[in-house]
Short mmCIF file of C-alpha atoms (C1' of nucleotides) in Angstrom, two decimals:
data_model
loop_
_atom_site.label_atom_id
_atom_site.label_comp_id
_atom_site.label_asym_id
_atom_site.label_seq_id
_atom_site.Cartn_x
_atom_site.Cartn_y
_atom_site.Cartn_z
CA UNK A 1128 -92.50 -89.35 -204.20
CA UNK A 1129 -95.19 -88.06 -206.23
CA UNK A 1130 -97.44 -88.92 -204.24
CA UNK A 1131 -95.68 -86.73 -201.73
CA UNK A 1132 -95.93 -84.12 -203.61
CA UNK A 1133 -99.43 -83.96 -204.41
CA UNK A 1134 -100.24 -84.07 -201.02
CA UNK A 1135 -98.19 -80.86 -200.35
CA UNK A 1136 -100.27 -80.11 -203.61
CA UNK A 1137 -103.57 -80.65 -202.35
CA UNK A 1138 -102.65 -79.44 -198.63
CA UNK A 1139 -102.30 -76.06 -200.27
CA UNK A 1140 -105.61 -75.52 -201.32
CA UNK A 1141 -108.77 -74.37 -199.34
CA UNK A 1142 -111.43 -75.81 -197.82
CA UNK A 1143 -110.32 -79.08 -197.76
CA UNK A 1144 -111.08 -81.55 -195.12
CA UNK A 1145 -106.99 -82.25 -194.03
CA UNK A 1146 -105.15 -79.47 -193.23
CA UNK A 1147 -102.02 -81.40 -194.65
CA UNK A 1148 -99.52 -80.20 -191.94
CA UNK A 1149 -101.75 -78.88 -189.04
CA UNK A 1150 -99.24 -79.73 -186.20
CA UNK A 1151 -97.07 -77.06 -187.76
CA UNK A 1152 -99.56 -74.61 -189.00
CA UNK A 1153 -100.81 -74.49 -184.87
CA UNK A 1154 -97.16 -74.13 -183.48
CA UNK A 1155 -96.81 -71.33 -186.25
CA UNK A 1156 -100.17 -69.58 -185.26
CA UNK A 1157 -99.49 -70.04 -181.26
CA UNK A 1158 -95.84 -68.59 -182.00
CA UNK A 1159 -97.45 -65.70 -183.87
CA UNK A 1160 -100.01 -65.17 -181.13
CA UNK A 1161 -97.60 -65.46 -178.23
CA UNK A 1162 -95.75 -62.80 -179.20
CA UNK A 1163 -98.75 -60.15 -179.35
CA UNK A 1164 -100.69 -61.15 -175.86
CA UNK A 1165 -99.49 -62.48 -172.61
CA UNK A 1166 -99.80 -65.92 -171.41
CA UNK A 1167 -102.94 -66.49 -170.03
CA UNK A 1168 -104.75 -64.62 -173.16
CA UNK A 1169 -103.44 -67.37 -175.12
CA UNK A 1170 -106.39 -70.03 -175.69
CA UNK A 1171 -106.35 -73.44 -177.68
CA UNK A 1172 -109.36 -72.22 -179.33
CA UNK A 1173 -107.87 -69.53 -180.62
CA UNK A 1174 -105.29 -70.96 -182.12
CA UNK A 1175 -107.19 -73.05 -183.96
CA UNK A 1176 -109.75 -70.59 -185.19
CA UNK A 1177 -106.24 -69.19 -186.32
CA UNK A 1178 -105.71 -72.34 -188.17
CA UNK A 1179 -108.74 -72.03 -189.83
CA UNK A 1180 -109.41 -75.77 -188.05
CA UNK A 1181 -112.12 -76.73 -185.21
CA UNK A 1182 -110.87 -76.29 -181.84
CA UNK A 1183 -110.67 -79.86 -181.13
CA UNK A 1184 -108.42 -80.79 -183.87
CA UNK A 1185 -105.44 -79.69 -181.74
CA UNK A 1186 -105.96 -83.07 -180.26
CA UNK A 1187 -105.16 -84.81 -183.21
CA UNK A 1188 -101.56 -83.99 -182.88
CA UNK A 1189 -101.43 -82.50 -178.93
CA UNK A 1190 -102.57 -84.51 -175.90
CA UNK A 1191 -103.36 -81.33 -174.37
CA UNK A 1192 -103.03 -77.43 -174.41
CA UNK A 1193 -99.30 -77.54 -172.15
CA UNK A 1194 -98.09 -80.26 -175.01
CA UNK A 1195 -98.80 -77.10 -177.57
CA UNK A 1196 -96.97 -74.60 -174.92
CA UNK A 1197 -94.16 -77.45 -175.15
CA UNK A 1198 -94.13 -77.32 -178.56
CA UNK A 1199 -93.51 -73.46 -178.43
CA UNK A 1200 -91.16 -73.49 -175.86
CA UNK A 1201 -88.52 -75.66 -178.06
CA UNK A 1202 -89.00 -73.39 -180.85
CA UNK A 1203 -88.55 -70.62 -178.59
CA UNK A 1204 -85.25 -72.19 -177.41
CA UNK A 1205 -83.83 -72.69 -180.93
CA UNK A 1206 -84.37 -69.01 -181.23
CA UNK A 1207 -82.78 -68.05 -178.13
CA UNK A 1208 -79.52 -70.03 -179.30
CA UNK A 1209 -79.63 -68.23 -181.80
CA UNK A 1210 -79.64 -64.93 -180.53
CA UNK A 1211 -76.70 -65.81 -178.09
CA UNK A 1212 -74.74 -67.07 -181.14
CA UNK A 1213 -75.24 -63.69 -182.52
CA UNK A 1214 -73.91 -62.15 -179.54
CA UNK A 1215 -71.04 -63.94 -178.99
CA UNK A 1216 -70.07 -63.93 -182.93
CA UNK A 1217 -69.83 -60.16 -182.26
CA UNK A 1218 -67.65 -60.08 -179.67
CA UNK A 1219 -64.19 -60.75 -178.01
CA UNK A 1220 -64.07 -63.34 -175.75
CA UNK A 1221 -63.78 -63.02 -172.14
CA UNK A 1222 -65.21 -60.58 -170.12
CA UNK A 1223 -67.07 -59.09 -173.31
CA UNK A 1224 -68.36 -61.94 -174.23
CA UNK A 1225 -69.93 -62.81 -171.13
CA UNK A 1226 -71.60 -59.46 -171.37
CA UNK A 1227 -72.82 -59.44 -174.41
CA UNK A 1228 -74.37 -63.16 -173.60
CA UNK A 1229 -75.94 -61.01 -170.69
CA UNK A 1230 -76.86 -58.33 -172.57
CA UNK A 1231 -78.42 -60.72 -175.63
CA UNK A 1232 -80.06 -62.93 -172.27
CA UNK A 1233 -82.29 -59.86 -171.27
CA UNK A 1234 -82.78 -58.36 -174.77
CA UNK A 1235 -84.32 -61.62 -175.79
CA UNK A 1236 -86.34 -61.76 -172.79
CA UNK A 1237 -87.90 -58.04 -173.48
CA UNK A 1238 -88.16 -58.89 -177.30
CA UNK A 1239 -90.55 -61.85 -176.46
CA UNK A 1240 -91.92 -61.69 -173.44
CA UNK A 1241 -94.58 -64.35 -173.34
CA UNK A 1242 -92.40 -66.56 -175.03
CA UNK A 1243 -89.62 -65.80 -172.27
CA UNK A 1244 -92.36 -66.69 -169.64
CA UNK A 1245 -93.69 -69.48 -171.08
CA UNK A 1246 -89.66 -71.03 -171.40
CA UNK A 1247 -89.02 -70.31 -167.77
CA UNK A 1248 -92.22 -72.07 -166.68
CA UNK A 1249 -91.14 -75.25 -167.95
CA UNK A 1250 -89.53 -77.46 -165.49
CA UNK A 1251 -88.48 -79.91 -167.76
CA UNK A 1252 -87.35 -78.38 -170.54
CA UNK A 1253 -83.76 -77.58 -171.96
CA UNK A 1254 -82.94 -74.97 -170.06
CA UNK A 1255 -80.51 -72.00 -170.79
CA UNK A 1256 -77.72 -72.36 -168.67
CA UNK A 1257 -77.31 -76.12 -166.91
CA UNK A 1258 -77.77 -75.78 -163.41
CA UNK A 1259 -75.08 -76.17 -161.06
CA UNK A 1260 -74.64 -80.30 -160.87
CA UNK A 1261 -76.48 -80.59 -163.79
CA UNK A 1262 -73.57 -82.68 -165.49
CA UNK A 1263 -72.90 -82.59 -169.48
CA UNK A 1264 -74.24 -80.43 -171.98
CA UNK A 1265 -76.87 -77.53 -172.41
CA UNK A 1266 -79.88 -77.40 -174.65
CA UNK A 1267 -78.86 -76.55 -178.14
CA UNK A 1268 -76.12 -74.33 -179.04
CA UNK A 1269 -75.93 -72.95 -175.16
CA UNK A 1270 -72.91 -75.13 -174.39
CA UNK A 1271 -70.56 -71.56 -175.36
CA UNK A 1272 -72.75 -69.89 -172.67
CA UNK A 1273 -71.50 -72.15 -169.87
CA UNK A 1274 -68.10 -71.66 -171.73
CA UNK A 1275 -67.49 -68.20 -171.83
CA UNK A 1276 -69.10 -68.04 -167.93
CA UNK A 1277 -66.44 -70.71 -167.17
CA UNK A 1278 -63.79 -68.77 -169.20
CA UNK A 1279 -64.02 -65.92 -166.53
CA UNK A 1280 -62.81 -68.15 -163.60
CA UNK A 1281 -60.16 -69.49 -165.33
CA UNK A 1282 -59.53 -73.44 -166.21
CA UNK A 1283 -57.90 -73.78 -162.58
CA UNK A 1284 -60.67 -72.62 -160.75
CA UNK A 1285 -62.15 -75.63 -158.49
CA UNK A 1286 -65.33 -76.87 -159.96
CA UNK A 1287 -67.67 -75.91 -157.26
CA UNK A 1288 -66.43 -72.24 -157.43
CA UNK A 1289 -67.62 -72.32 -161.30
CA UNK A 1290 -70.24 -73.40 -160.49
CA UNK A 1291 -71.62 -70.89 -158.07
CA UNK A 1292 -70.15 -68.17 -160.45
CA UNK A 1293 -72.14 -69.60 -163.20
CA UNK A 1294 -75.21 -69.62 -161.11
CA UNK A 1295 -74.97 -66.22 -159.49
CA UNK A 1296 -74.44 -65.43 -163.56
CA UNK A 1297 -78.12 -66.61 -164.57
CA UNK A 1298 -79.56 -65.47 -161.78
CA UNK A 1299 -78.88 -62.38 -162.16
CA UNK A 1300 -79.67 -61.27 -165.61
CA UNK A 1301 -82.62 -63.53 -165.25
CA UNK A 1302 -83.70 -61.64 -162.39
CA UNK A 1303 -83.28 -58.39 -164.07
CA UNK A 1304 -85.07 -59.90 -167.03
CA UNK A 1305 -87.78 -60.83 -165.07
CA UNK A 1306 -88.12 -57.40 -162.73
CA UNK A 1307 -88.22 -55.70 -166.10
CA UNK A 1308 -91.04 -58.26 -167.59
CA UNK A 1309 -92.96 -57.77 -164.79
CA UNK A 1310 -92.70 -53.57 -164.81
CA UNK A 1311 -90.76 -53.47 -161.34
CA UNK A 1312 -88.08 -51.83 -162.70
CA UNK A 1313 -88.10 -49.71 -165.91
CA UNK A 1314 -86.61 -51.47 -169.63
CA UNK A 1315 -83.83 -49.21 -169.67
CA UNK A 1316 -80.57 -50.11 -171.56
CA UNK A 1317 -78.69 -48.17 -169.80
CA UNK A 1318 -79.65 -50.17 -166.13
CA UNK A 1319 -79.30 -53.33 -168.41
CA UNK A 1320 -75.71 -52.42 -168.70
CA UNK A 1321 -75.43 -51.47 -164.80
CA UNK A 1322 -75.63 -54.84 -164.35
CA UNK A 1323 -74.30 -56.69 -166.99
CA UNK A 1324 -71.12 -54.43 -167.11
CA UNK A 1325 -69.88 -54.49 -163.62
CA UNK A 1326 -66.86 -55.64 -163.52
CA UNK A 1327 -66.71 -58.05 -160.84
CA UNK A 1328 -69.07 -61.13 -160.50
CA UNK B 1114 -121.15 -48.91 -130.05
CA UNK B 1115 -124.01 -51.38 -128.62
CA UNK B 1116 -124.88 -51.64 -132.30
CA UNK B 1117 -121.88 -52.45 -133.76
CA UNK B 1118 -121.32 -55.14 -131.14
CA UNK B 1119 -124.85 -56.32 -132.04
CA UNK B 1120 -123.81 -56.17 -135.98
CA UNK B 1121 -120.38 -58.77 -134.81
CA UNK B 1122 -122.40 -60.57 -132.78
CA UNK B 1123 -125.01 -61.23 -135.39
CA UNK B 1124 -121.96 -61.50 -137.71
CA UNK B 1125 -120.58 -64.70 -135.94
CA UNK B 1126 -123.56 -66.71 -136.41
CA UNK B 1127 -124.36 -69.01 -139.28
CA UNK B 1128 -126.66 -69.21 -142.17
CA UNK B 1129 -127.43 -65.15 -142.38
CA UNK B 1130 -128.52 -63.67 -145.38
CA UNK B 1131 -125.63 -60.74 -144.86
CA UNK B 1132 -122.24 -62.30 -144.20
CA UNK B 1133 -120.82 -59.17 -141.75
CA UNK B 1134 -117.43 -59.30 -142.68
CA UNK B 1135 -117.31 -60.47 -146.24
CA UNK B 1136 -114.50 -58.64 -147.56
CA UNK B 1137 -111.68 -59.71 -145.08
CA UNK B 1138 -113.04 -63.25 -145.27
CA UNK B 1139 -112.72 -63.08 -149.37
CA UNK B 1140 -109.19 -62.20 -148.61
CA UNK B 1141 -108.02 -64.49 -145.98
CA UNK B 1142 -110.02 -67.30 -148.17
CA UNK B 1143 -107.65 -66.59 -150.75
CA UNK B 1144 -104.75 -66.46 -148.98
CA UNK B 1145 -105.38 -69.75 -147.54
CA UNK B 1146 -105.91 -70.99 -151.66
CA UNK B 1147 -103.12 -69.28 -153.03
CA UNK B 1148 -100.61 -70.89 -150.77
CA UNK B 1149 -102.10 -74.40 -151.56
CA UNK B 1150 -102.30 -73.83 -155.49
CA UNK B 1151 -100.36 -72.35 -158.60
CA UNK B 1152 -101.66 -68.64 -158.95
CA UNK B 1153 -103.92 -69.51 -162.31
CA UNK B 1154 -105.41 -72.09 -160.58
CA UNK B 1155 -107.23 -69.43 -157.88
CA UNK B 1156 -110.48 -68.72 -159.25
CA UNK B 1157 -112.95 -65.95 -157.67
CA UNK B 1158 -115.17 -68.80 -157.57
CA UNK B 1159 -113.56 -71.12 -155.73
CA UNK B 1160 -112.82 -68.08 -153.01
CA UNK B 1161 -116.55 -67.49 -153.07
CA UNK B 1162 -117.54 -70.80 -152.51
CA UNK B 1163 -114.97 -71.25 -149.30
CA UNK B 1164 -116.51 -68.36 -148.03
CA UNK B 1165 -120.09 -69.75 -147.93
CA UNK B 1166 -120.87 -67.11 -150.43
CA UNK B 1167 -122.49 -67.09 -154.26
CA UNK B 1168 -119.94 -66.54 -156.80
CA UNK B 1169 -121.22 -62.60 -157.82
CA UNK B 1170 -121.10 -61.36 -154.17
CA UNK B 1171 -117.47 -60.61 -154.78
CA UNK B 1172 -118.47 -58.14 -156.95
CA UNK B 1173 -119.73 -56.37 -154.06
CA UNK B 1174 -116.16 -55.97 -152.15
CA UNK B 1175 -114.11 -55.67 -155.79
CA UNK B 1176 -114.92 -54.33 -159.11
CA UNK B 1177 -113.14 -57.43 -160.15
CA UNK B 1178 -110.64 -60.08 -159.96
CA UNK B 1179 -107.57 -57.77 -160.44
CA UNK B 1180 -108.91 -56.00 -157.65
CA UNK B 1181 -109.38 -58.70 -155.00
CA UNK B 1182 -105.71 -60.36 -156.31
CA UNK B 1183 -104.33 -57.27 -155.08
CA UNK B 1184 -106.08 -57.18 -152.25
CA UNK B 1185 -103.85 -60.26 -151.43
CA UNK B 1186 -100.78 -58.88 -152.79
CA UNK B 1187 -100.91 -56.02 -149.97
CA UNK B 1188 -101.26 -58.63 -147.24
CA UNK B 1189 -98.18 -61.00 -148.93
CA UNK B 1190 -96.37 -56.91 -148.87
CA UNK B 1191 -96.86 -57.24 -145.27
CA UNK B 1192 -95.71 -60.43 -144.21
CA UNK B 1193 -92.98 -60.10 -146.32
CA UNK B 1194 -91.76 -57.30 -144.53
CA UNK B 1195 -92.28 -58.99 -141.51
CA UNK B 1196 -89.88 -61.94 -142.72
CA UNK B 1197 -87.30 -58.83 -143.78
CA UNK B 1198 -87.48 -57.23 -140.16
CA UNK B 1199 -87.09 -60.69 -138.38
CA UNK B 1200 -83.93 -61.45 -140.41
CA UNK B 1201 -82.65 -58.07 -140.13
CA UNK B 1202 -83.29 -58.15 -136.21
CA UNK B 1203 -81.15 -61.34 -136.21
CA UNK B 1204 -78.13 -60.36 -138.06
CA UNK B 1205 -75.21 -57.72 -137.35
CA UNK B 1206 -75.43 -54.43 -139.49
CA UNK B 1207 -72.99 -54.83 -142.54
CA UNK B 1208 -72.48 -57.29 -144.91
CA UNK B 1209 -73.98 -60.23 -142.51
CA UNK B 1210 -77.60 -58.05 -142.86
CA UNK B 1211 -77.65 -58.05 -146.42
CA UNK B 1212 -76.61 -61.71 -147.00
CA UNK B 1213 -79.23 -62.48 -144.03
CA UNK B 1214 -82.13 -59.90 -145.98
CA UNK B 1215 -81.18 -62.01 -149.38
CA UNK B 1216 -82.04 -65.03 -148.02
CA UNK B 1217 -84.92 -63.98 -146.30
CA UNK B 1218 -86.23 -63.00 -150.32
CA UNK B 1219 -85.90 -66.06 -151.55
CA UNK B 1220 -86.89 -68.05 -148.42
CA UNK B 1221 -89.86 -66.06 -148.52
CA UNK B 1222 -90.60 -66.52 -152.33
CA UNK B 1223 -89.96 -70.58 -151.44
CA UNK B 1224 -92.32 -70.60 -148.64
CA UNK B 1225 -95.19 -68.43 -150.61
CA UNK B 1226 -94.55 -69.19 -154.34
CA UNK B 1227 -97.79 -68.33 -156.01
CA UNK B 1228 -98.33 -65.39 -153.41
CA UNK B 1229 -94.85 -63.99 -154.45
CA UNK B 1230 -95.45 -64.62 -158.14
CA UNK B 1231 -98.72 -62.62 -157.69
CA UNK B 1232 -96.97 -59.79 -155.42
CA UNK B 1233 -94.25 -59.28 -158.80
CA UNK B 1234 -96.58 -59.52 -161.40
CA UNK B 1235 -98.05 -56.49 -160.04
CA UNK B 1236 -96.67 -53.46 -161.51
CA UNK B 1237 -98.32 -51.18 -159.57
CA UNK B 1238 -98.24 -52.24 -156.08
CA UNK B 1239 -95.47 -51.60 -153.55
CA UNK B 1240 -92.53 -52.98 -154.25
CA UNK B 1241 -89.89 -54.49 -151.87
CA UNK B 1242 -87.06 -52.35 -153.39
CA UNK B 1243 -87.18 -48.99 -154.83
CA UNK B 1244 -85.65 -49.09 -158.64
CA UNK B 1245 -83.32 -46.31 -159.24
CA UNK B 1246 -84.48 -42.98 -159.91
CA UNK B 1247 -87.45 -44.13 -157.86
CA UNK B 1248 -86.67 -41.40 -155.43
CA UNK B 1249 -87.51 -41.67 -151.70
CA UNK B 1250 -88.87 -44.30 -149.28
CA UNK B 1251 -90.58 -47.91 -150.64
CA UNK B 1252 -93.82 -49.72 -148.96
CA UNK B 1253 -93.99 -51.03 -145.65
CA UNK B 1254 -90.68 -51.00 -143.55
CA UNK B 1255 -88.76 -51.92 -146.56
CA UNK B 1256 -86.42 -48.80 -146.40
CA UNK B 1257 -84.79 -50.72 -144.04
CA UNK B 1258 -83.61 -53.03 -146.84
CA UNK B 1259 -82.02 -50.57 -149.08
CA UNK B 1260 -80.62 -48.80 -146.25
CA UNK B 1261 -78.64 -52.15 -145.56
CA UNK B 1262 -77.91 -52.31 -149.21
CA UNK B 1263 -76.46 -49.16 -149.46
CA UNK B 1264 -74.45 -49.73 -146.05
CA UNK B 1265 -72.38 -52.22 -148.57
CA UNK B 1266 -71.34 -49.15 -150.63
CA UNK B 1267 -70.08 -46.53 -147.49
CA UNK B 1268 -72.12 -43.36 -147.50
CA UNK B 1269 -69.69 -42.02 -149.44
CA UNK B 1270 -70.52 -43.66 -152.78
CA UNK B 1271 -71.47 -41.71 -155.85
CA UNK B 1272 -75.23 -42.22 -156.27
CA UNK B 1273 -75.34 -43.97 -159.26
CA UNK B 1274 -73.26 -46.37 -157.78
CA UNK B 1275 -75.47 -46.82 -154.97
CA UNK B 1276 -78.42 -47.48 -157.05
CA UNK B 1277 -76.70 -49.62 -159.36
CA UNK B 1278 -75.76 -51.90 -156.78
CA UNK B 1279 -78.92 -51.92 -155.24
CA UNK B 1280 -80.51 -52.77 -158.66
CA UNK B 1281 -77.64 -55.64 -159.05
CA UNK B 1282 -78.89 -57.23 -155.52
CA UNK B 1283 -82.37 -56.85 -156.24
CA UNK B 1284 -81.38 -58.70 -159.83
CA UNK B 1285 -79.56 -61.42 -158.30
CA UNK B 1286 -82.34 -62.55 -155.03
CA UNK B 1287 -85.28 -62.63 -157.82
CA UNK B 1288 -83.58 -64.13 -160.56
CA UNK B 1289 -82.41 -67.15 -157.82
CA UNK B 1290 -85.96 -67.25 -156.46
CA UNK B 1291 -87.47 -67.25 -159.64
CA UNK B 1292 -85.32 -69.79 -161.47
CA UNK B 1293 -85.80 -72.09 -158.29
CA UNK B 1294 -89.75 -71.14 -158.49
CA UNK B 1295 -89.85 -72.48 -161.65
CA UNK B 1296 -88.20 -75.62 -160.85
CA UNK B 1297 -85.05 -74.28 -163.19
CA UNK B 1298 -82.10 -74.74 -159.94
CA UNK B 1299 -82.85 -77.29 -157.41
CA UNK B 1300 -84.63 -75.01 -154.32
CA UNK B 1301 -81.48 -75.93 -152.25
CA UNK B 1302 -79.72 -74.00 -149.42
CA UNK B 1303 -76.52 -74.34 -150.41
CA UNK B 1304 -76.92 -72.96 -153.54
CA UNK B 1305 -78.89 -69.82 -151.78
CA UNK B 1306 -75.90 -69.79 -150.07
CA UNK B 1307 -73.96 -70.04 -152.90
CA UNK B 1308 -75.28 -67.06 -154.64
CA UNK B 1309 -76.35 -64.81 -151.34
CA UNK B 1310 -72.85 -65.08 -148.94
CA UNK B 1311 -70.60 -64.27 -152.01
CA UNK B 1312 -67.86 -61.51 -150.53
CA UNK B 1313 -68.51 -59.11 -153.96
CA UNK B 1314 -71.52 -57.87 -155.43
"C1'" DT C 411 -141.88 -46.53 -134.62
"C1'" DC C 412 -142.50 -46.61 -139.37
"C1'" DG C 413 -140.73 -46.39 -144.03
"C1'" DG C 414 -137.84 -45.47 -147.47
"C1'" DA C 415 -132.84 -45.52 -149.02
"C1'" DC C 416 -128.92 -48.04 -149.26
"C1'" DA C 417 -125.75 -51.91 -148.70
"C1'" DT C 418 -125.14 -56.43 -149.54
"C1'" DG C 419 -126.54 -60.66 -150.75
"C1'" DT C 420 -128.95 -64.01 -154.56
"C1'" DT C 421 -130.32 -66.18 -159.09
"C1'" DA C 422 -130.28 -66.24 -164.10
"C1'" DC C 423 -127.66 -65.49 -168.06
"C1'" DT C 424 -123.82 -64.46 -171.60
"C1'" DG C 425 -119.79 -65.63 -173.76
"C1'" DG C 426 -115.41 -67.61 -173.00
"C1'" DT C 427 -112.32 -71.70 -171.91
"C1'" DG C 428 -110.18 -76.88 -171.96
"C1'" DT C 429 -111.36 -81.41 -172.95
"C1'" DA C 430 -113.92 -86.03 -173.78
"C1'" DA C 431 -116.95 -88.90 -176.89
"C1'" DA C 432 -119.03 -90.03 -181.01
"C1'" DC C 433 -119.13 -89.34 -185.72
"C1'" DA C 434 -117.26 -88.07 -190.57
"C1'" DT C 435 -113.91 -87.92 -194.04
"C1'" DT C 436 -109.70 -88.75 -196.18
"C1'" DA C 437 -105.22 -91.39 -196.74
"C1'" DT C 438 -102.86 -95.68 -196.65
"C1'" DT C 439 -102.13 -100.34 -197.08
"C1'" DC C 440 -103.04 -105.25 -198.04
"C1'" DG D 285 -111.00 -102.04 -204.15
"C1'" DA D 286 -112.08 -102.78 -199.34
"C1'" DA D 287 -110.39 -102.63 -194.51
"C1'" DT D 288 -107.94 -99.76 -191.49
"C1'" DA D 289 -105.64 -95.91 -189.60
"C1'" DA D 290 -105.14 -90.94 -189.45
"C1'" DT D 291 -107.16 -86.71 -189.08
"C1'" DG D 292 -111.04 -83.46 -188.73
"C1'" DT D 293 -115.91 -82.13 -187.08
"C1'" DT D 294 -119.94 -81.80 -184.05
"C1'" DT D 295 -121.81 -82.09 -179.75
"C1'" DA D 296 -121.57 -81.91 -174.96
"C1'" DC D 297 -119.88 -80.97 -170.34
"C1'" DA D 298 -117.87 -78.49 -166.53
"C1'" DC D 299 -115.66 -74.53 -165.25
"C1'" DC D 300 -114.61 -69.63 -165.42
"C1'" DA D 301 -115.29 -64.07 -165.24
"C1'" DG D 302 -118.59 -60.79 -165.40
"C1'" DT D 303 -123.62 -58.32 -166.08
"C1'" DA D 304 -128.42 -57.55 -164.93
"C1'" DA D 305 -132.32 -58.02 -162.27
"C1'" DC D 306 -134.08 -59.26 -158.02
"C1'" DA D 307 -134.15 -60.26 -152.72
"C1'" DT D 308 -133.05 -59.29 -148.14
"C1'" DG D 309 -131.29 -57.08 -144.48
"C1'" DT D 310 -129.59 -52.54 -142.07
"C1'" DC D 311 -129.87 -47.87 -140.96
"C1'" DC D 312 -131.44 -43.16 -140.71
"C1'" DG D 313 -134.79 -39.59 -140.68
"C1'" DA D 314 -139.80 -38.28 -140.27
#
DNA sequence: TCGGACATGTTACTGGTGTAAACATTATTC
DNA sequence: GAATAATGTTTACACCAGTAACATGTCCGA
């Protein structure tokens, strides 16, 4: 107990040899980071140097540089539930929910780009929106996604018509999200509501 | 004439000091790569080095990496519309062209992942369709595409209707080919199908 | 035909990266 | 309090993009 506490004690001061909590001091500096510079401009090194820690400390607590991205990319989850809890709190359901999940899918995407990226890129990770087949539940909180999706078809609707529905659903805001990421097509509320508003799936 | 035959033929034989062709080699070196390897993985390098070449004699042919990468991204351009004109030569006019031209965009982006990762990442090249407000025709024989696309709508349509819908297919074929890129939706036919025959847009 | 001008190649070097190995220091535990 | 484990540091390597200086070949005009 105290003991506990003088180490939070001691891991506050400076210049000391442990950093105390370094694991979360680097995921805090590469979130930081991340959010100012795209992808590939963010380095290991830098992070550390960030940290105020050599650069091959990091493998104290990572195996490698994509175990750090990892790291990120859950955090960057939790704060995407977030943001679609948000959005649905402020809306009706039905139809307006869904949009506003679309609408709060894209914002979030613009908001943190290299964050968004870095999220997509990983294959294994808890993903958004379960995939068609995919089973059970979502990552985090992202079980009301599927839910207000499924709400638009109705509880009747056959499963495999749900499904595509749900699927045509992510793909399209995500590919708006990422045409507007990549400068293809200009970050323009009013064409993120040409295609989150139509009416018709 | 005589002499630039003499230049080719000297050009064709091995272990010269001048390479004769350099620049097209550079590229078609990298196309080779970048269909064999993630896109951060292609290094000027390694392009160099397949070439028979020292690693600064790009430097030559582009000011610098950006350059040669979109040096490639004009050839993937072209054989993408290539893959657009074949699948619109095999399909009715109508609805059957533009479910036949969205699965040619993601077959293509399946086929040539890191190529068509580089071609979207590139904000200023030619892009396979106009955004709205982008005014008149696209690159290559692309007009073709949105031409189909706005087929859907009758010629009749209010413009911003039109372009809405346009942007709403566009949305839907990259956000499938990007989410099955990424390993995010199983790289399936059926569920191209899924998303690309539905009856609505 | 000779000789310079130019294009196109080379080597040497800088500063950046991820990562492995060996060493140093601190924390923990018997 | 000493052995051990956890956590940092230094050093080193291989790779990368890009610059500068130099080498070699081509071409054009006297």
């Amino acid at each position: 107990m105290s003991e506990k506490d003088n180490t939070v004690n001691i891991a506050s001061e400076k210049n000391r040899y442990h950093h105390g909590d370094l694991r979360s001091a680097l995921v805090e500096e590469g979130l930081k980071l991340i959010d100012t510079a795209p992808v590939d401009a963010l380095s290991l090194r830098e992070i550390a140097r960030r940290a105020g820690v050599s650069a091959t400390a990091v493998y104290r607590h990572f195996p490698d540089k994509a175990a750090l991205l990892g790291a990120l990319c859950l955090e960057g989850h939790a704060r995407m539930a977030k943001a679609f809890e948000a959005a649905m709190a402020s809306a009706s359901p039905g139809v307006e929910a869904f949009n506003a999940m679309g609408r709060a899918y894209v914002t979030f995407a613009l908001a943190h780009p290299s964050l968004f990226r870095l999220m997509m890129a990983q294959p294994d990770g808890p993903v958004p929106v379960p995939p068609p087949s995919a089973g059970g539940g979502g990552s985090d909180g992202m079980q009301i996604l599927v839910n207000a999706i499924d709400g638009l078809f109705g509880p009747d609707a056959p499963v495999h018509v749900r499904e595509a529905g749900r699927l045509r659903a992510w793909s399209l805001v995500h590919g708006l999200a990422m045409l507007m990421l990549d400068g293809q097509v200009p970050a323009e509320p009013a064409l993120i509501d040409a295609v989150v508003d139509a009416s018709v799936l």
